[in-house]
mmCIF file of C-alpha atoms and ligand atoms in Angstrom:
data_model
loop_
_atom_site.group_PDB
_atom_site.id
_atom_site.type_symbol
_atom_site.label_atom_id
_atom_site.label_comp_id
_atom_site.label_asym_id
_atom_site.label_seq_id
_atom_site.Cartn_x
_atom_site.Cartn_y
_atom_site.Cartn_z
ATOM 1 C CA UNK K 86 81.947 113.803 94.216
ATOM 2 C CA UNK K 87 84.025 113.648 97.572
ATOM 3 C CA UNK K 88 81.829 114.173 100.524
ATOM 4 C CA UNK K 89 82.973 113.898 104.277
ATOM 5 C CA UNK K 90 80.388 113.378 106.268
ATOM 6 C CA UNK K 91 80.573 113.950 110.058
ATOM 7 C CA UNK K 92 78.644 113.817 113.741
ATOM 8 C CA UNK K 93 78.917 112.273 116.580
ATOM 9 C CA UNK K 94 78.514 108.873 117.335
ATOM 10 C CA UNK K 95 75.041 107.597 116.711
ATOM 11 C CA UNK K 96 73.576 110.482 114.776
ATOM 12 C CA UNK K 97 73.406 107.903 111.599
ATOM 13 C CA UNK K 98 76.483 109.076 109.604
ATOM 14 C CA UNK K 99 76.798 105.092 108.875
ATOM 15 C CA UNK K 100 72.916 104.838 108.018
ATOM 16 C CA UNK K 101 72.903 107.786 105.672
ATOM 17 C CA UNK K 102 76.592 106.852 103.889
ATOM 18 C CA UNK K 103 75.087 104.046 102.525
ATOM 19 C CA UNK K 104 71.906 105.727 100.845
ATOM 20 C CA UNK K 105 74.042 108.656 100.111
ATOM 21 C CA UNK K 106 77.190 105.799 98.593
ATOM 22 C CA UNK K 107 74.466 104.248 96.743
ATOM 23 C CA UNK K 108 72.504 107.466 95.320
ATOM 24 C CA UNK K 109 75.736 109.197 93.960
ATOM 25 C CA UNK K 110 77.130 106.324 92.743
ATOM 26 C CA UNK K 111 80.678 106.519 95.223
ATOM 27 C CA UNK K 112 82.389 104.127 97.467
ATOM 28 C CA UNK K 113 81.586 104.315 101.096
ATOM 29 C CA UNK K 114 84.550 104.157 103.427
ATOM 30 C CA UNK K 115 84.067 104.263 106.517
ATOM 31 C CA UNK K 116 87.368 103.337 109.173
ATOM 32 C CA UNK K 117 85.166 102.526 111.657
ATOM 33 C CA UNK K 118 84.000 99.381 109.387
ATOM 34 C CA UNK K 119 88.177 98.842 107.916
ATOM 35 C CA UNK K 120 88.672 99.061 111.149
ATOM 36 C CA UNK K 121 86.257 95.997 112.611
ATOM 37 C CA UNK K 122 86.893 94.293 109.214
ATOM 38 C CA UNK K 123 90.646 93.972 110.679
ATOM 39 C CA UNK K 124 89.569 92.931 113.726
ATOM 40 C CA UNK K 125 87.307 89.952 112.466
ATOM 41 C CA UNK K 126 90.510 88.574 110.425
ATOM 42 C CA UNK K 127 92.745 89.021 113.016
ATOM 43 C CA UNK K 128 95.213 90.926 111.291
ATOM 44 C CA UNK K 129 97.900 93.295 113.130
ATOM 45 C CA UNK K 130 96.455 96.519 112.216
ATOM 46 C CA UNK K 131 93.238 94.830 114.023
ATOM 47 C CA UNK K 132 94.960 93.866 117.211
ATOM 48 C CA UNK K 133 96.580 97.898 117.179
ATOM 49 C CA UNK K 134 92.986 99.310 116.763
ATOM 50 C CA UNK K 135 90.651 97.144 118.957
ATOM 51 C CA UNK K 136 91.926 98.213 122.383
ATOM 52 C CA UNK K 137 91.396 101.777 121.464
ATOM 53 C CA UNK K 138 88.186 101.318 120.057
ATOM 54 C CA UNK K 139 87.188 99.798 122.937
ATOM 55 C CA UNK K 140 88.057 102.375 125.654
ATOM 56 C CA UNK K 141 86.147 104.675 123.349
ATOM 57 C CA UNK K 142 89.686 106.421 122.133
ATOM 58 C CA UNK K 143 90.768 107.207 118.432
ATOM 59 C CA UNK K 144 93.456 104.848 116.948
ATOM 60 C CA UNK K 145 96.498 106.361 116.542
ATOM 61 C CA UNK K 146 96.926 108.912 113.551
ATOM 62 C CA UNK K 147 99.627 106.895 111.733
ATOM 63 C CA UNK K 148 97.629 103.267 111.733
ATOM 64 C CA UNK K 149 94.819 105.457 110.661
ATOM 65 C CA UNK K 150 95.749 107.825 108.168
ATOM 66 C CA UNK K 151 97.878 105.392 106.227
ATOM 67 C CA UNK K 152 95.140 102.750 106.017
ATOM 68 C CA UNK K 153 92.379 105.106 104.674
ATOM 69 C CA UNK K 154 94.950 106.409 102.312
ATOM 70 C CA UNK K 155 95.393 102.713 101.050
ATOM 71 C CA UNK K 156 91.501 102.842 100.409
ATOM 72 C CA UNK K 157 91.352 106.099 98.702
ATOM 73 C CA UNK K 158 93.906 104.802 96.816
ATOM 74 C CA UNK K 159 91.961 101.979 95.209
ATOM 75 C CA UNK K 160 90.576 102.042 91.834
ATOM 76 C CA UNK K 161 86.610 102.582 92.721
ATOM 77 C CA UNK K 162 87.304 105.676 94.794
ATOM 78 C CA UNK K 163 89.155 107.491 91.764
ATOM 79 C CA UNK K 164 86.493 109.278 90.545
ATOM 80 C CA UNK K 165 84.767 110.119 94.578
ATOM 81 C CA UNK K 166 83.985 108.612 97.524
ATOM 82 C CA UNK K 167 81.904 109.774 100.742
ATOM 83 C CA UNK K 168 84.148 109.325 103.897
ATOM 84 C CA UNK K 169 82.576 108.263 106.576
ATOM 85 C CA UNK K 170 84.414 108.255 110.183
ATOM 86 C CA UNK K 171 87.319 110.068 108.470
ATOM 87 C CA UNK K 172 88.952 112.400 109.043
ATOM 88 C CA UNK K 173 88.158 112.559 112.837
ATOM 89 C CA UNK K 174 90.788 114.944 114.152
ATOM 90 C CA UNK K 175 92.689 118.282 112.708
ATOM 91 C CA UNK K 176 95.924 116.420 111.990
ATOM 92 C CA UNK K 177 94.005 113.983 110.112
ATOM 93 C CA UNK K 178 91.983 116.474 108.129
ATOM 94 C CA UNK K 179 95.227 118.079 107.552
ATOM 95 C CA UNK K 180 96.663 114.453 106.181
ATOM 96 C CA UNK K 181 93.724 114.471 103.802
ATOM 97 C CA UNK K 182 93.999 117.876 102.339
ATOM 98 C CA UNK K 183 97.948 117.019 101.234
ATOM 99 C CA UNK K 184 96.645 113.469 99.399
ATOM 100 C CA UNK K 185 93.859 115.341 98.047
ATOM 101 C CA UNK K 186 96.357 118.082 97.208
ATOM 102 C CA UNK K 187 98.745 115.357 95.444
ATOM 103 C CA UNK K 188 96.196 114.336 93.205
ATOM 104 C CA UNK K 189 95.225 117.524 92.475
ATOM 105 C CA UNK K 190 91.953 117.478 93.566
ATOM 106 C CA UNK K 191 89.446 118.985 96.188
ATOM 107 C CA UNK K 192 86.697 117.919 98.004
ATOM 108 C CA UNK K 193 82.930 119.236 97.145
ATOM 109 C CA UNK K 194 81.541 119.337 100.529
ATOM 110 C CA UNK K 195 81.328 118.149 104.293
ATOM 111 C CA UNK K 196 77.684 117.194 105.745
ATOM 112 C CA UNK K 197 77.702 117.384 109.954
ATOM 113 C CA UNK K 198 74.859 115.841 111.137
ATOM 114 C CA UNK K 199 73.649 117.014 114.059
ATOM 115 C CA UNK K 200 71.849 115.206 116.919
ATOM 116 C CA UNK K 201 71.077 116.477 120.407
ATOM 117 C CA UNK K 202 73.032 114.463 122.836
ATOM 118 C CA UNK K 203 70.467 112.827 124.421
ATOM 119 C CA UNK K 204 69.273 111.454 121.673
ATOM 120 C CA UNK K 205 72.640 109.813 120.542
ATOM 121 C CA UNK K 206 72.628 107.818 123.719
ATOM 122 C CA UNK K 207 69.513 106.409 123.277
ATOM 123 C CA UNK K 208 69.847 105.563 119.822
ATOM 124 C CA UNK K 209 73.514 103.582 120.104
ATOM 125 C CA UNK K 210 72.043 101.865 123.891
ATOM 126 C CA UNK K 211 69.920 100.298 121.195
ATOM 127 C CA UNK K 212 71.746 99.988 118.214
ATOM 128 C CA UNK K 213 71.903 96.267 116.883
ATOM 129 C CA UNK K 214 73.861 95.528 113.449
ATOM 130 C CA UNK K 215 74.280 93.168 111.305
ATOM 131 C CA UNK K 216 77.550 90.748 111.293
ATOM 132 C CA UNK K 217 76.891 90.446 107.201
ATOM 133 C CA UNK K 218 76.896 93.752 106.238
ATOM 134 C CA UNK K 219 77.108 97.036 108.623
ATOM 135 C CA UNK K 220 74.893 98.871 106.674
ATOM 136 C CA UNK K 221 71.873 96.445 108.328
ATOM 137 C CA UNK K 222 71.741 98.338 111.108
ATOM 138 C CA UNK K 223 68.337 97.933 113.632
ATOM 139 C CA UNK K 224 67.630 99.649 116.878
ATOM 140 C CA UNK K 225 65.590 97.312 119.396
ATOM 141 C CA UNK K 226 62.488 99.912 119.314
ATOM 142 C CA UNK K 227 63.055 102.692 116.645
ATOM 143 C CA UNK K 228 63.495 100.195 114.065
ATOM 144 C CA UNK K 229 63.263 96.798 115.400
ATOM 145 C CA UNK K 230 63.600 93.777 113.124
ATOM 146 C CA UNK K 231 60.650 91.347 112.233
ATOM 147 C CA UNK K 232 62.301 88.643 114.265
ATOM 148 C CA UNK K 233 64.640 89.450 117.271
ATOM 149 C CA UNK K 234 68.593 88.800 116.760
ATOM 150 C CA UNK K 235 68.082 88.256 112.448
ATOM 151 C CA UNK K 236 68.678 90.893 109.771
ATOM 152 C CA UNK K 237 65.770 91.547 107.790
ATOM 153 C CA UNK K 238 67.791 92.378 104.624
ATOM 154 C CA UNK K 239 69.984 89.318 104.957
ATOM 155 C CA UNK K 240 69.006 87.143 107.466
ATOM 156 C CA UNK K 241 72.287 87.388 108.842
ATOM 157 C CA UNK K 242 72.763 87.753 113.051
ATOM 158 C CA UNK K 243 72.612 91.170 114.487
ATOM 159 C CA UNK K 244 74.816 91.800 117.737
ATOM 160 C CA UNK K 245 75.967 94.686 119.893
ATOM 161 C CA UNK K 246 79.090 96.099 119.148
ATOM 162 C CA UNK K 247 81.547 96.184 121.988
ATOM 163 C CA UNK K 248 82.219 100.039 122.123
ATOM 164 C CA UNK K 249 78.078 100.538 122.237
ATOM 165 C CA UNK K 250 78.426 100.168 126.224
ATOM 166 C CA UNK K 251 76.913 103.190 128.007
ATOM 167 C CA UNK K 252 80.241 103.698 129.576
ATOM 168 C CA UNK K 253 82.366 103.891 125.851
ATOM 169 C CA UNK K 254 79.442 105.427 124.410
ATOM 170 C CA UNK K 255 80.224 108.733 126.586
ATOM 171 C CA UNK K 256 83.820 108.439 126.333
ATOM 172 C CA UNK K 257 83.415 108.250 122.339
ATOM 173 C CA UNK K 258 80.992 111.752 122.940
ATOM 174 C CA UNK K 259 83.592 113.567 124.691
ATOM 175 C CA UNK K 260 86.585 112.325 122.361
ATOM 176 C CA UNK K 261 84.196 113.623 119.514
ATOM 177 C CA UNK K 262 83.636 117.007 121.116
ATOM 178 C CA UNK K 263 87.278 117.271 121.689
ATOM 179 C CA UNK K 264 89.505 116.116 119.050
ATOM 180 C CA UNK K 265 86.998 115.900 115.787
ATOM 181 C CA UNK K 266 84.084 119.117 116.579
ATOM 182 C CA UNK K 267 87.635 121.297 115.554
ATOM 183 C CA UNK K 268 87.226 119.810 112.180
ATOM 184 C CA UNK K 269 83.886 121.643 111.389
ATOM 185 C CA UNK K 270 85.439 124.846 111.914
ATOM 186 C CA UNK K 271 88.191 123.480 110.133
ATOM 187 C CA UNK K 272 85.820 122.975 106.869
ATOM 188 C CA UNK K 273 84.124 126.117 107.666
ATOM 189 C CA UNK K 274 87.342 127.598 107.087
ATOM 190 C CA UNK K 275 87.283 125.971 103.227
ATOM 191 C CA UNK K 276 83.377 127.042 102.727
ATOM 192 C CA UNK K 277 82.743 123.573 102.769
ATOM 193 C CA UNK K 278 80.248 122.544 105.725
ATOM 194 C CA UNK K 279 76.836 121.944 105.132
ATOM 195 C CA UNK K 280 74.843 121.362 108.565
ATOM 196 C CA UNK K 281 72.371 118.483 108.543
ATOM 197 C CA UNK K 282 69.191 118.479 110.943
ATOM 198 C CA UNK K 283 69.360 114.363 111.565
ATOM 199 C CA UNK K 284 66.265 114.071 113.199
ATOM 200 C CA UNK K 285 63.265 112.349 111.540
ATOM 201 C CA UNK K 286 63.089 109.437 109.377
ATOM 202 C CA UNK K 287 66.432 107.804 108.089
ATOM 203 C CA UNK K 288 65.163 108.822 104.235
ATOM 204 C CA UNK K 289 63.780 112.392 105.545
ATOM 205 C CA UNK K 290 67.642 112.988 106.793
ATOM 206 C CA UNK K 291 68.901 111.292 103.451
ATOM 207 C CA UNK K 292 66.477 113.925 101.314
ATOM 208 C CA UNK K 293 67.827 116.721 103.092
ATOM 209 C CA UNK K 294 71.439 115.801 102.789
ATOM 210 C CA UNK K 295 70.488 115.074 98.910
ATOM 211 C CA UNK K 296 69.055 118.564 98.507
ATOM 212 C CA UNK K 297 72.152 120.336 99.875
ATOM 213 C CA UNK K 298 74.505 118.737 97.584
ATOM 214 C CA UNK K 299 72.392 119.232 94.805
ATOM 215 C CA UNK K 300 71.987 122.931 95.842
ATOM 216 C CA UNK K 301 75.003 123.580 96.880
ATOM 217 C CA UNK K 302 78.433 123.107 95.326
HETATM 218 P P1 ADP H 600 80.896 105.899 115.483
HETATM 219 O O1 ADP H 600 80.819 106.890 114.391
HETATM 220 O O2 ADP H 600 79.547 105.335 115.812
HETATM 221 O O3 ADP H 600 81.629 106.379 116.687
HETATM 222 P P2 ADP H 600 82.820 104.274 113.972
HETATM 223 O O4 ADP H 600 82.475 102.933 113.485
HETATM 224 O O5 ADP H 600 82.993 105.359 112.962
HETATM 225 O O6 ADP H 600 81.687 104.633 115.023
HETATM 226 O O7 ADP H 600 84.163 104.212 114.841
HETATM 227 C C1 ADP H 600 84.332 103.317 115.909
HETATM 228 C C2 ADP H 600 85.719 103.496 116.546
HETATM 229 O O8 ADP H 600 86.735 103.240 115.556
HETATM 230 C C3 ADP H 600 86.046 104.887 117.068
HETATM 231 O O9 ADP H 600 85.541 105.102 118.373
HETATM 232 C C4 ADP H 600 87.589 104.856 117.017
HETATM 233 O O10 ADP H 600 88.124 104.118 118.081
HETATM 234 C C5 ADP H 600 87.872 104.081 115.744
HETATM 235 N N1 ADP H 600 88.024 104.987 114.587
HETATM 236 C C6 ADP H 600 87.194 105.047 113.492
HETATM 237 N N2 ADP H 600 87.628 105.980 112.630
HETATM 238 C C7 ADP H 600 88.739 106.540 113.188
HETATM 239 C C8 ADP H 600 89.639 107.584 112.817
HETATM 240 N N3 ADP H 600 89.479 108.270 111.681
HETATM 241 N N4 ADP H 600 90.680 107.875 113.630
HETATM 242 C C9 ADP H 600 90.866 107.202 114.773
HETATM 243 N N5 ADP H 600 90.050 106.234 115.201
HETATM 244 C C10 ADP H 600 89.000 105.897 114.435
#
């Protein structure tokens, strides 16, 4: 299958893409976490990216598009992969329907998860995740790990990611209502949207979104 899946920041797209990754079987790619992974190892692409992440703006379309093409284009994601963080404008969207188009195939669906807003600001305020494996991911009292600071999965150390500031946090809401919300008509356009309630428990949300690909497409 190839699944976008898309919200605003903090409604759990990263949460549920790894249930969901796991479940069908698919790669998870998510340029938020290429993204940080070129940060950590100090490449170039990492030094382009982090300033914009950190205002709370999106990287520019031709860093971006050409490095989650390079992903798609690896041997695990032949067969599917759920996108998660991508595309997150029209022009990107539009990138992805001409690669998909090249290799002659189409995409199955796009989940948007939806969150009220206040909710998303509480939840990322919060947010903790692990430096292992961003996957962990802990909130400091909706899901609070046994011991403060450690991963319960790994042990490994759970921090605060820079753009999680109050400040960046409602700079990365309005980008999101600007530049990627056009998407979802976008993919309503294609038939393709399927709208998640993202409330409740992390494996409630992952039933649901389980159920409408299985009933769907
Ligand atoms: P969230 O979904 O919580 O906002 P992500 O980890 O997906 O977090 O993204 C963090 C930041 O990485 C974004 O605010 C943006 O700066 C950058 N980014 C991620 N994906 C893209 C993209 N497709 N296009 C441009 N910038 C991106």
């Amino acid at each position: 299958m190839r699944i976008v899946l898309v919200g605003p920041p903090g409604a759990g797209k990263g949460t549920q893409a790894a249930y969901l990754a796991k479940n069908l079987v698919i790669p998870h790619i998510s340029t938020g976490d290429l993204f940080r992974a070129n940060i950590s190892q100090g490449t170039d692409l990492g030094k382009q990216a982090k300033a914009f992440m950190d205002a709370g703006e999106l990287v520019p379309d031709e860093v971006t598009i050409g490095m989650a093409r390079d992903r798609m284009n690896q041997p695990d994601a032949a067969g599917g992969f759920l996108l998660d963080g991508f595309p997150r404008n029209v022009s990107q969207a539009e990138a992805l329907d001409e690669a998909l188009k090249e290799d002659g195939v189409t995409l199955d669906a796009v989940l948007d998860l939806e969150v009220p807003e206040e909710e998303v600001v509480k939840r990322i305020a919060g947010r903790r995740i692990c430096r292992n494996d961003s996957s962990h991911v802990f909130h400091v009292s909706y899901s609070a790990p046994k011991q403060q600071g450690v991963c319960d999965v790994c042990g490994g150390e759970l921090y605060q990611r820079d753009d999680d500031s109050e400040e960046t946090v409602r700079k990365r809401l309005e980008v999101y209502h600007t530049q990627t919300e056009p998407i979802i008509d976008y993919y309503k356009a294609q038939d393709l949207v399927v709208t998640i309630p993202a409330l409740g428990k992390v494996e409630e949300v992952t039933e649901r979104a389980m159920a409408a690909l299985q009933g769907g497409e």
